[in-house]
Amino acid sequence: MTADSMAEQKARASAWFGELRDRIVAAYEGLEDGDAYGADGIPPGRFQFRETRRSAPDGGDAGGGLMATLKGGRVFEKMGVGVSTVHGVLGPEAQRAMAARGVPGVAEDPRFWASGISLVAHPRNPHVPAVHLNTRMFWTPAAWWFGGGTDLNPAIEYEEDTGHFHAVLRTHLDPHGPEEYPRQKAWADEYFFVPHRGRARGVGGIFLDDHNSGDWERDFSMIQDIGRAFLPAWLPLAEQRAAQPWGEGDKDRQLVHRGLYAEFNLVYDRGTKFGLASGHDAEAVLMSLPPLAKWV
C-alpha cells in the first residue's frame, strides 16, 4: 500500500466518523424535542461543542477533535459524543500494551495515527437503557486496524429491548459473513465483563479490536455498518421508554448500575487507558463517566 493511498484511507475514515457524529447528534436532539418527554417542565437539552487539542512532547500539534456534550436534558441526564483524529509517538506504556496484544513493530517505530468516534448516553429515565458506541481506525508504520463496538447497559432490563438491540446488530453484520455477529458478540461478552464483580456491565453487544483482514475496503465497510446499526438498534428503545413512569426505587437501581459502569471504564476500558496514557484531553477521555452514581 502506498503512502498516498493510506493517506486517502485515513481521510475517508476520519470523515466517516464525523458524518456519523452529525447523524447521532441530530437524532438525539430530535428525541429531546419530543413533547412526550417534557411533562416535568425540563426544556429540551442542546449539545455544546468544545474543541480538544493534543500536544506533542516537543510542544507541537498532535491533532485533536470535537466533543459534543448534552447535560440536564429531558431525556439525557448526560450525553457525550466525540470524534478525534490524533497522531504522534506512542509512549512506553502504550507500546507495552500494544506489544502484549501482538501488534507488530511498535518498539521499532512507535509513531501512530488514530481516528474514531466515542459515545456514551446516560438517560434521565431509569427505564431507558444507557448505551455506548466506539469505533476507530488505528495506524502504525507496521500495521493498521479497526476496532470498537457497541453495547447496551440497562439499569432495568427488558428482554424485548435486549432482543431488539442484538437483532439489529446481527442484521447489519450478516452481510459481512455469518460468523461476524457471533464472533463479535462473544468478544463483547468477554470484554465487557467486570471480573471483580463477577458479572457483565450490561446485556452485551458487539466488540472487536486489532481487526485487519488484509482488505481495507472490506474492513472499513464493516466498521461503517457497525456505526449505521447504532441508531436503529437503540433509538426505538429510548422512544418507547422515555415517557415511562418511574419512582425513587427505579432511580436508585440506575445509580447503583452507573457505579458498575464507572468501575469498568476506569479499571478495564482500553480506550480510557490509551487516551490518558497518550496525553489526550482528560475531560474528553473521561466523558463516559455518569453525572451521578451510587455504591452500596
mmCIF file of C-alpha atoms in Angstrom, residues 29-292:
data_model
loop_
_atom_site.group_PDB
_atom_site.id
_atom_site.type_symbol
_atom_site.label_atom_id
_atom_site.label_comp_id
_atom_site.label_asym_id
_atom_site.label_seq_id
_atom_site.Cartn_x
_atom_site.Cartn_y
_atom_site.Cartn_z
ATOM 1 C CA GLU A 29 -31.666 16.452 19.704
ATOM 2 C CA GLY A 30 -34.791 15.281 17.872
ATOM 3 C CA LEU A 31 -35.505 12.920 20.759
ATOM 4 C CA GLU A 32 -35.021 15.773 23.240
ATOM 5 C CA ASP A 33 -37.624 17.807 21.323
ATOM 6 C CA GLY A 34 -40.321 15.162 21.795
ATOM 7 C CA ASP A 35 -43.303 16.608 23.674
ATOM 8 C CA ALA A 36 -43.960 13.334 25.491
ATOM 9 C CA TYR A 37 -40.713 13.657 27.438
ATOM 10 C CA GLY A 38 -41.083 17.209 28.740
ATOM 11 C CA ALA A 39 -44.005 16.836 31.169
ATOM 12 C CA ASP A 40 -41.798 17.662 34.154
ATOM 13 C CA GLY A 41 -41.048 21.120 32.774
ATOM 14 C CA ILE A 42 -37.447 20.451 31.772
ATOM 15 C CA PRO A 43 -36.574 22.203 28.495
ATOM 16 C CA PRO A 44 -35.003 20.224 25.663
ATOM 17 C CA GLY A 45 -31.263 19.792 26.001
ATOM 18 C CA ARG A 46 -28.881 21.030 23.330
ATOM 19 C CA PHE A 47 -25.372 19.872 22.585
ATOM 20 C CA GLN A 48 -22.461 22.117 23.459
ATOM 21 C CA PHE A 49 -19.377 21.674 21.265
ATOM 22 C CA ARG A 50 -15.829 22.005 22.537
ATOM 23 C CA GLU A 51 -12.663 21.607 20.504
ATOM 24 C CA THR A 52 -9.980 19.409 22.011
ATOM 25 C CA ARG A 53 -6.303 19.595 21.115
ATOM 26 C CA ARG A 54 -3.422 17.281 21.876
ATOM 27 C CA SER A 55 0.156 18.487 22.314
ATOM 28 C CA ALA A 56 3.178 16.508 21.203
ATOM 29 C CA PRO A 57 6.088 16.082 23.650
ATOM 30 C CA ASP A 58 8.056 18.682 21.695
ATOM 31 C CA GLY A 59 5.216 21.169 22.047
ATOM 32 C CA GLY A 60 3.907 20.703 18.512
ATOM 33 C CA ASP A 61 0.349 19.995 17.446
ATOM 34 C CA ALA A 62 -0.634 16.325 17.562
ATOM 35 C CA GLY A 63 -4.224 16.621 16.388
ATOM 36 C CA GLY A 64 -7.444 16.713 18.328
ATOM 37 C CA GLY A 65 -11.166 16.552 17.927
ATOM 38 C CA LEU A 66 -14.579 17.918 18.737
ATOM 39 C CA MET A 67 -16.505 16.943 21.846
ATOM 40 C CA ALA A 68 -20.290 17.378 21.878
ATOM 41 C CA THR A 69 -21.888 17.205 25.330
ATOM 42 C CA LEU A 70 -25.531 17.446 26.378
ATOM 43 C CA LYS A 71 -26.329 17.736 30.089
ATOM 44 C CA GLY A 72 -29.538 18.116 32.053
ATOM 45 C CA GLY A 73 -31.940 17.452 29.198
ATOM 46 C CA ARG A 74 -35.396 15.920 29.120
ATOM 47 C CA VAL A 75 -34.191 12.506 28.010
ATOM 48 C CA PHE A 76 -30.461 12.663 28.687
ATOM 49 C CA GLU A 77 -29.033 13.431 32.076
ATOM 50 C CA LYS A 78 -25.641 13.364 30.379
ATOM 51 C CA MET A 79 -24.700 12.504 26.834
ATOM 52 C CA GLY A 80 -21.352 12.865 25.114
ATOM 53 C CA VAL A 81 -20.178 12.079 21.627
ATOM 54 C CA GLY A 82 -16.681 12.881 20.494
ATOM 55 C CA VAL A 83 -14.703 12.487 17.318
ATOM 56 C CA SER A 84 -10.952 12.849 17.152
ATOM 57 C CA THR A 85 -8.004 12.375 14.858
ATOM 58 C CA VAL A 86 -4.664 12.312 16.648
ATOM 59 C CA HIS A 87 -1.104 11.390 15.806
ATOM 60 C CA GLY A 88 2.294 11.283 17.427
ATOM 61 C CA VAL A 89 4.597 8.819 19.150
ATOM 62 C CA LEU A 90 3.382 6.056 21.437
ATOM 63 C CA GLY A 91 4.709 6.320 24.967
ATOM 64 C CA PRO A 92 6.361 3.350 26.701
ATOM 65 C CA GLU A 93 3.150 2.259 28.467
ATOM 66 C CA ALA A 94 1.118 2.292 25.250
ATOM 67 C CA GLN A 95 3.905 0.463 23.415
ATOM 68 C CA ARG A 96 3.941 -2.289 26.029
ATOM 69 C CA ALA A 97 0.163 -2.657 25.920
ATOM 70 C CA MET A 98 0.106 -2.986 22.128
ATOM 71 C CA ALA A 99 3.073 -5.343 22.027
ATOM 72 C CA ALA A 100 1.287 -7.549 24.576
ATOM 73 C CA ARG A 101 -1.673 -7.764 22.175
ATOM 74 C CA GLY A 102 0.616 -8.829 19.347
ATOM 75 C CA VAL A 103 0.725 -5.536 17.426
ATOM 76 C CA PRO A 104 3.965 -5.703 15.393
ATOM 77 C CA GLY A 105 6.729 -3.136 15.142
ATOM 78 C CA VAL A 106 5.677 -0.633 17.812
ATOM 79 C CA ALA A 107 9.025 -0.818 19.615
ATOM 80 C CA GLU A 108 10.999 -0.294 16.407
ATOM 81 C CA ASP A 109 8.856 2.618 15.173
ATOM 82 C CA PRO A 110 6.336 3.922 17.731
ATOM 83 C CA ARG A 111 4.680 6.533 15.511
ATOM 84 C CA PHE A 112 0.896 6.284 15.344
ATOM 85 C CA TRP A 113 -2.241 7.835 13.861
ATOM 86 C CA ALA A 114 -5.738 7.209 15.202
ATOM 87 C CA SER A 115 -9.226 8.432 14.392
ATOM 88 C CA GLY A 116 -12.581 7.452 15.823
ATOM 89 C CA ILE A 117 -15.903 8.229 17.415
ATOM 90 C CA SER A 118 -16.800 7.581 21.045
ATOM 91 C CA LEU A 119 -20.287 7.933 22.519
ATOM 92 C CA VAL A 120 -21.919 7.305 25.883
ATOM 93 C CA ALA A 121 -25.505 8.200 26.806
ATOM 94 C CA HIS A 122 -26.772 8.271 30.409
ATOM 95 C CA PRO A 123 -30.568 8.761 30.246
ATOM 96 C CA ARG A 124 -32.628 10.502 32.911
ATOM 97 C CA ASN A 125 -35.390 7.869 32.999
ATOM 98 C CA PRO A 126 -34.113 4.607 34.596
ATOM 99 C CA HIS A 127 -36.203 2.584 32.123
ATOM 100 C CA VAL A 128 -34.199 3.945 29.163
ATOM 101 C CA PRO A 129 -31.025 1.866 28.753
ATOM 102 C CA ALA A 130 -27.666 3.572 28.821
ATOM 103 C CA VAL A 131 -25.659 2.863 25.705
ATOM 104 C CA HIS A 132 -22.087 3.030 24.425
ATOM 105 C CA LEU A 133 -20.569 3.183 20.943
ATOM 106 C CA ASN A 134 -16.950 3.388 19.897
ATOM 107 C CA THR A 135 -15.391 2.699 16.516
ATOM 108 C CA ARG A 136 -11.909 3.637 15.409
ATOM 109 C CA MET A 137 -9.097 3.184 12.930
ATOM 110 C CA PHE A 138 -5.522 2.898 14.154
ATOM 111 C CA TRP A 139 -2.302 3.054 12.117
ATOM 112 C CA THR A 140 1.378 2.472 12.816
ATOM 113 C CA PRO A 141 4.135 2.194 10.179
ATOM 114 C CA ALA A 142 3.978 -1.594 10.549
ATOM 115 C CA ALA A 143 0.227 -2.173 10.729
ATOM 116 C CA TRP A 144 -3.298 -0.750 10.565
ATOM 117 C CA TRP A 145 -6.532 -1.998 12.080
ATOM 118 C CA PHE A 146 -10.083 -1.188 13.060
ATOM 119 C CA GLY A 147 -11.737 -1.712 16.413
ATOM 120 C CA GLY A 148 -14.630 -0.853 18.669
ATOM 121 C CA GLY A 149 -18.239 -1.838 19.071
ATOM 122 C CA THR A 150 -21.437 -1.017 20.912
ATOM 123 C CA ASP A 151 -23.187 -2.397 23.989
ATOM 124 C CA LEU A 152 -26.427 -1.861 25.898
ATOM 125 C CA ASN A 153 -26.362 -1.058 29.624
ATOM 126 C CA PRO A 154 -29.867 -1.047 31.114
ATOM 127 C CA ALA A 155 -30.380 -0.429 34.817
ATOM 128 C CA ILE A 156 -33.755 -2.165 34.471
ATOM 129 C CA GLU A 157 -33.592 -4.976 31.939
ATOM 130 C CA TYR A 158 -36.324 -5.761 29.423
ATOM 131 C CA GLU A 159 -35.884 -8.954 27.451
ATOM 132 C CA GLU A 160 -37.583 -7.486 24.392
ATOM 133 C CA ASP A 161 -35.219 -4.485 24.394
ATOM 134 C CA THR A 162 -32.179 -6.740 24.541
ATOM 135 C CA GLY A 163 -33.611 -8.869 21.729
ATOM 136 C CA HIS A 164 -34.224 -5.843 19.504
ATOM 137 C CA PHE A 165 -30.763 -4.396 20.080
ATOM 138 C CA HIS A 166 -28.996 -7.640 19.186
ATOM 139 C CA ALA A 167 -31.257 -8.371 16.220
ATOM 140 C CA VAL A 168 -30.400 -5.054 14.578
ATOM 141 C CA LEU A 169 -26.678 -5.628 15.135
ATOM 142 C CA ARG A 170 -26.926 -9.077 13.563
ATOM 143 C CA THR A 171 -28.813 -7.710 10.551
ATOM 144 C CA HIS A 172 -26.063 -5.167 9.874
ATOM 145 C CA LEU A 173 -23.226 -7.650 10.362
ATOM 146 C CA ASP A 174 -24.623 -10.630 8.443
ATOM 147 C CA PRO A 175 -23.694 -9.173 5.017
ATOM 148 C CA HIS A 176 -20.063 -9.314 6.161
ATOM 149 C CA GLY A 177 -20.231 -13.039 6.864
ATOM 150 C CA PRO A 178 -22.402 -15.285 9.052
ATOM 151 C CA GLU A 179 -19.534 -15.652 11.512
ATOM 152 C CA GLU A 180 -19.178 -11.942 12.279
ATOM 153 C CA TYR A 181 -22.092 -11.367 14.660
ATOM 154 C CA PRO A 182 -21.424 -14.475 16.809
ATOM 155 C CA ARG A 183 -17.706 -13.683 16.873
ATOM 156 C CA GLN A 184 -18.156 -10.070 17.880
ATOM 157 C CA LYS A 185 -20.925 -10.855 20.372
ATOM 158 C CA ALA A 186 -18.701 -13.412 22.116
ATOM 159 C CA TRP A 187 -15.852 -10.883 22.214
ATOM 160 C CA ALA A 188 -18.180 -8.270 23.728
ATOM 161 C CA ASP A 189 -19.396 -10.745 26.360
ATOM 162 C CA GLU A 190 -15.778 -11.315 27.362
ATOM 163 C CA TYR A 191 -14.590 -7.720 27.067
ATOM 164 C CA PHE A 192 -17.469 -6.038 28.945
ATOM 165 C CA PHE A 193 -17.238 -8.441 31.883
ATOM 166 C CA VAL A 194 -16.287 -6.915 35.249
ATOM 167 C CA PRO A 195 -14.073 -9.533 36.943
ATOM 168 C CA HIS A 196 -14.066 -8.068 40.435
ATOM 169 C CA ARG A 197 -17.884 -8.028 40.409
ATOM 170 C CA GLY A 198 -18.271 -11.366 38.661
ATOM 171 C CA ARG A 199 -20.828 -10.014 36.193
ATOM 172 C CA ALA A 200 -21.218 -8.190 32.893
ATOM 173 C CA ARG A 201 -21.688 -4.436 32.931
ATOM 174 C CA GLY A 202 -24.800 -4.724 30.724
ATOM 175 C CA VAL A 203 -26.594 -7.063 28.329
ATOM 176 C CA GLY A 204 -23.855 -7.171 25.746
ATOM 177 C CA GLY A 205 -23.483 -6.091 22.171
ATOM 178 C CA ILE A 206 -20.566 -6.447 19.770
ATOM 179 C CA PHE A 207 -16.846 -5.732 20.030
ATOM 180 C CA LEU A 208 -13.680 -6.277 18.016
ATOM 181 C CA ASP A 209 -10.137 -4.967 18.062
ATOM 182 C CA ASP A 210 -6.932 -5.220 16.030
ATOM 183 C CA HIS A 211 -9.128 -6.139 13.057
ATOM 184 C CA ASN A 212 -7.232 -6.350 9.771
ATOM 185 C CA SER A 213 -8.382 -8.906 7.200
ATOM 186 C CA GLY A 214 -5.856 -7.600 4.689
ATOM 187 C CA ASP A 215 -8.630 -5.883 2.732
ATOM 188 C CA TRP A 216 -9.002 -2.278 3.926
ATOM 189 C CA GLU A 217 -12.150 -1.570 1.903
ATOM 190 C CA ARG A 218 -13.876 -4.648 3.273
ATOM 191 C CA ASP A 219 -12.943 -3.826 6.860
ATOM 192 C CA PHE A 220 -13.919 -0.169 6.519
ATOM 193 C CA SER A 221 -17.298 -1.199 5.115
ATOM 194 C CA MET A 222 -17.930 -3.347 8.181
ATOM 195 C CA ILE A 223 -16.918 -0.625 10.631
ATOM 196 C CA GLN A 224 -19.309 1.736 8.816
ATOM 197 C CA ASP A 225 -22.158 -0.780 9.149
ATOM 198 C CA ILE A 226 -21.484 -1.100 12.869
ATOM 199 C CA GLY A 227 -21.950 2.666 13.042
ATOM 200 C CA ARG A 228 -25.071 2.581 10.861
ATOM 201 C CA ALA A 229 -26.622 -0.047 13.139
ATOM 202 C CA PHE A 230 -26.404 2.137 16.213
ATOM 203 C CA LEU A 231 -29.415 4.425 15.847
ATOM 204 C CA PRO A 232 -31.934 1.786 14.682
ATOM 205 C CA ALA A 233 -30.713 -0.516 17.466
ATOM 206 C CA TRP A 234 -31.053 1.999 20.311
ATOM 207 C CA LEU A 235 -33.339 4.891 19.319
ATOM 208 C CA PRO A 236 -36.637 2.911 19.281
ATOM 209 C CA LEU A 237 -35.899 1.706 22.813
ATOM 210 C CA ALA A 238 -35.443 5.274 24.034
ATOM 211 C CA GLU A 239 -38.572 6.463 22.226
ATOM 212 C CA GLN A 240 -40.604 3.719 23.864
ATOM 213 C CA ARG A 241 -39.199 4.026 27.402
ATOM 214 C CA ALA A 242 -38.532 7.744 27.855
ATOM 215 C CA ALA A 243 -42.128 8.567 28.837
ATOM 216 C CA GLN A 244 -42.499 5.501 31.093
ATOM 217 C CA PRO A 245 -43.241 6.451 34.735
ATOM 218 C CA TRP A 246 -40.532 5.770 37.293
ATOM 219 C CA GLY A 247 -40.038 6.126 41.038
ATOM 220 C CA GLU A 248 -37.238 6.561 43.550
ATOM 221 C CA GLY A 249 -36.603 2.818 43.699
ATOM 222 C CA ASP A 250 -36.031 2.798 39.942
ATOM 223 C CA LYS A 251 -33.645 5.741 40.217
ATOM 224 C CA ASP A 252 -31.711 4.002 42.972
ATOM 225 C CA ARG A 253 -31.226 0.951 40.749
ATOM 226 C CA GLN A 254 -29.980 3.213 37.986
ATOM 227 C CA LEU A 255 -27.427 4.962 40.209
ATOM 228 C CA VAL A 256 -26.064 1.666 41.515
ATOM 229 C CA HIS A 257 -25.738 0.354 37.955
ATOM 230 C CA ARG A 258 -23.908 3.521 36.969
ATOM 231 C CA GLY A 259 -21.379 2.752 39.694
ATOM 232 C CA LEU A 260 -20.653 -0.570 37.992
ATOM 233 C CA TYR A 261 -20.304 1.240 34.665
ATOM 234 C CA ALA A 262 -17.833 3.732 36.146
ATOM 235 C CA GLU A 263 -15.758 0.930 37.665
ATOM 236 C CA PHE A 264 -15.395 -0.810 34.312
ATOM 237 C CA ASN A 265 -14.444 2.344 32.443
ATOM 238 C CA LEU A 266 -11.822 3.400 34.966
ATOM 239 C CA VAL A 267 -10.282 -0.016 35.611
ATOM 240 C CA TYR A 268 -10.560 -2.041 32.397
ATOM 241 C CA ASP A 269 -11.542 0.018 29.344
ATOM 242 C CA ARG A 270 -8.799 0.076 26.681
ATOM 243 C CA GLY A 271 -9.893 3.417 25.274
ATOM 244 C CA THR A 272 -9.701 5.139 28.651
ATOM 245 C CA LYS A 273 -6.263 3.700 29.343
ATOM 246 C CA PHE A 274 -4.899 4.620 25.915
ATOM 247 C CA GLY A 275 -6.387 8.114 25.947
ATOM 248 C CA LEU A 276 -4.857 9.002 29.297
ATOM 249 C CA ALA A 277 -1.520 7.290 28.538
ATOM 250 C CA SER A 278 -1.183 9.074 25.187
ATOM 251 C CA GLY A 279 -1.810 12.551 26.592
ATOM 252 C CA HIS A 280 -5.281 13.065 25.126
ATOM 253 C CA ASP A 281 -7.604 15.655 26.655
ATOM 254 C CA ALA A 282 -8.615 14.168 30.033
ATOM 255 C CA GLU A 283 -12.095 15.709 30.012
ATOM 256 C CA ALA A 284 -12.776 14.126 26.629
ATOM 257 C CA VAL A 285 -11.394 10.744 27.697
ATOM 258 C CA LEU A 286 -13.494 10.718 30.890
ATOM 259 C CA MET A 287 -16.634 11.984 29.175
ATOM 260 C CA SER A 288 -18.058 8.470 29.507
ATOM 261 C CA LEU A 289 -18.451 8.724 33.274
ATOM 262 C CA PRO A 290 -22.018 9.233 34.552
ATOM 263 C CA PRO A 291 -23.082 12.526 36.138
ATOM 264 C CA LEU A 292 -24.259 10.736 39.309
#
